[in-house]
Amino acid sequence: MAHIRTKKELYERELTPAEEQLIEACQKGEFCQLGDGELPPEGTPDPSRHVRADVLRYLILGGCDDCIVDDIGVWVEGAHVTGTLDLDFTTTRGAIRMHNSRFKERIDCEQTKCRQLDLNGSDLQGLRGQAMKVTGNVFLQEITTHATIDLRSATIGGQLNCKKATFEVAEKAEPEASEISPSKRKGQM
């Protein structure tokens, strides 16, 4: 499927109530709580929490001239994200803050440039972040991941914090961070 690049392409999709709420919050630079803000249950997403990965990608990258995302970026709690979030080789607008969110597929961030990546409390199907550049912090506190977190050759300007994270992964039981510069390992793992 082609990536969303315009407001017209965005609205050609039948947006869920959660997507409409998130778009409005991102344009205003406001926090967006979906449902009760807690981690959504497994299974079929409730429309009030369902955000498709291609819509989320569009917002994380800043929208377009007709639908500009505020400089703060995306800040949401309680989303149920379907589809692969493909941010490979992109530069994000602002921070990515996705607290207590359930991702049904992997997050791809190879060589992505962003200010902050905060997935605290989320349920992941893995994160592929080789050579990503984060000027601020990467927060993976209290996440549960069911596949590998790969941060080889990543540059993190702030801290990498995986406090109380659960790695339910058969092939690797911890984040792959062997090539992160020692001066960049300020956080907990």
XYZ file of C-alpha atoms in Angstrom:
189
model
C 0.000 0.000 0.000
C 1.285 3.484 -0.864
C 2.050 5.852 1.987
C -0.349 8.708 2.756
C 1.175 11.992 1.569
C -1.754 14.430 1.343
C -4.800 15.420 3.359
C -6.971 14.195 0.483
C -5.353 10.736 0.643
C -5.793 10.748 4.417
C -9.508 11.517 4.256
C -10.130 9.062 1.388
C -9.769 6.382 4.042
C -12.701 5.944 6.342
C -11.069 7.286 9.492
C -11.829 5.658 12.812
C -13.031 7.851 15.701
C -9.593 7.337 17.301
C -7.797 8.542 14.164
C -10.002 11.645 13.954
C -9.303 12.418 17.626
C -5.548 11.893 17.155
C -5.372 14.071 14.024
C -7.097 16.931 15.848
C -4.793 16.622 18.880
C -1.646 16.478 16.719
C -2.625 19.629 14.831
C -3.194 21.479 18.119
C -0.051 20.113 19.796
C -2.111 18.404 22.488
C -1.990 15.093 24.325
C -4.501 12.505 23.051
C -6.008 9.916 25.382
C -7.864 7.102 23.660
C -10.329 5.211 25.822
C -9.122 5.143 29.426
C -5.501 5.606 28.314
C -4.554 2.138 29.554
C -3.160 -0.656 27.372
C -5.973 -1.852 25.073
C -6.993 -5.511 25.357
C -5.832 -8.015 22.744
C -8.162 -8.939 19.911
C -10.149 -6.820 17.497
C -9.466 -3.118 18.103
C -12.277 -0.953 19.439
C -12.885 1.874 16.889
C -12.431 4.415 19.701
C -8.796 3.197 20.035
C -7.985 1.834 16.562
C -5.227 3.720 14.717
C -3.853 2.312 11.471
C -0.081 2.426 11.071
C -0.240 4.371 7.792
C -2.293 7.152 9.448
C 0.110 7.201 12.402
C 3.098 7.395 10.027
C 1.540 10.374 8.232
C 1.172 12.206 11.560
C 4.628 11.252 12.891
C 6.206 12.655 9.718
C 4.374 15.963 10.170
C 1.312 15.632 7.954
C 1.289 17.940 4.925
C 0.753 21.625 4.080
C -3.022 21.212 4.458
C -2.808 19.183 7.684
C 0.248 20.348 9.649
C 1.213 18.485 12.818
C 2.429 20.718 15.658
C 6.175 20.724 16.423
C 5.572 18.719 19.619
C 4.854 15.649 17.466
C 2.592 12.718 18.331
C 1.631 12.170 21.970
C -1.011 9.504 22.597
C -2.009 6.949 25.228
C -4.136 3.855 24.731
C -3.876 3.356 20.948
C -4.401 -0.020 19.285
C -2.161 0.184 16.207
C -2.681 -2.180 13.277
C -0.253 -2.653 10.396
C 3.520 -2.224 10.310
C 4.623 1.256 11.368
C 7.212 1.926 8.643
C 9.437 4.884 9.493
C 12.561 3.576 7.731
C 14.835 6.334 6.356
C 12.557 9.173 7.510
C 12.886 12.250 9.711
C 10.055 12.678 12.180
C 8.419 15.903 13.282
C 8.771 16.330 17.022
C 8.702 13.463 19.482
C 7.024 10.079 19.196
C 5.218 9.389 22.480
C 3.027 6.291 22.350
C 2.260 5.268 25.932
C 0.223 2.167 26.823
C -0.328 1.332 23.166
C -0.705 -2.091 21.574
C 1.128 -2.663 18.293
C -0.095 -5.685 16.325
C 2.979 -5.620 14.050
C 6.631 -4.556 14.257
C 7.851 -0.954 14.290
C 10.462 -0.268 11.582
C 12.821 2.649 12.310
C 15.975 1.814 10.351
C 18.034 5.011 9.961
C 15.122 7.092 11.238
C 15.968 10.502 12.705
C 13.809 11.665 15.598
C 13.911 13.817 18.729
C 12.519 11.281 21.192
C 11.052 7.780 21.097
C 8.848 6.982 24.089
C 6.886 3.724 24.082
C 6.444 3.358 27.852
C 3.892 0.748 28.891
C 3.293 -0.488 25.343
C 2.971 -4.011 23.945
C 5.249 -4.495 20.919
C 5.874 -7.059 18.215
C 9.483 -5.910 17.980
C 11.367 -2.773 17.015
C 13.870 -2.651 14.172
C 15.893 0.501 14.807
C 19.326 -0.146 13.327
C 21.339 3.051 12.843
C 18.470 5.264 14.000
C 19.464 8.660 15.382
C 17.567 9.982 18.389
C 18.714 13.385 19.654
C 16.915 12.890 22.966
C 15.820 9.822 24.916
C 14.533 6.352 24.081
C 12.083 5.206 26.755
C 11.023 1.551 26.733
C 9.981 1.380 30.378
C 7.440 -1.275 31.320
C 7.037 -2.442 27.721
C 6.362 -6.024 26.765
C 7.881 -7.159 23.487
C 7.208 -10.437 21.729
C 10.038 -10.033 19.199
C 13.522 -8.535 19.063
C 14.351 -4.924 19.883
C 17.296 -4.208 17.556
C 19.181 -0.945 18.125
C 22.516 -1.888 16.532
C 24.516 1.169 15.468
C 21.853 3.503 16.903
C 22.901 6.906 18.210
C 20.971 8.061 21.271
C 21.765 11.569 22.532
C 19.971 11.111 25.852
C 19.204 7.977 27.814
C 18.089 4.493 26.830
C 15.751 3.335 29.587
C 14.284 -0.178 29.608
C 13.394 -0.280 33.311
C 10.858 -3.033 34.115
C 10.651 -4.082 30.442
C 9.618 -7.654 29.638
C 11.258 -9.397 26.694
C 9.209 -12.467 25.706
C 11.443 -13.305 22.776
C 12.666 -16.760 21.751
C 15.637 -15.686 19.623
C 17.038 -12.895 21.845
C 15.990 -12.067 25.364
C 17.317 -8.508 25.559
C 17.661 -5.444 23.345
C 20.508 -5.618 20.831
C 22.549 -2.541 21.607
C 26.097 -3.840 21.217
C 27.150 -1.123 18.821
C 25.688 1.879 20.643
C 28.549 4.161 21.574
C 29.446 3.687 25.295
C 29.166 7.445 25.793
C 25.555 7.161 24.709
C 24.612 4.417 27.213
C 23.401 6.741 29.959
C 20.170 4.965 30.760
C 19.203 1.748 32.410
C 18.844 -1.527 30.641
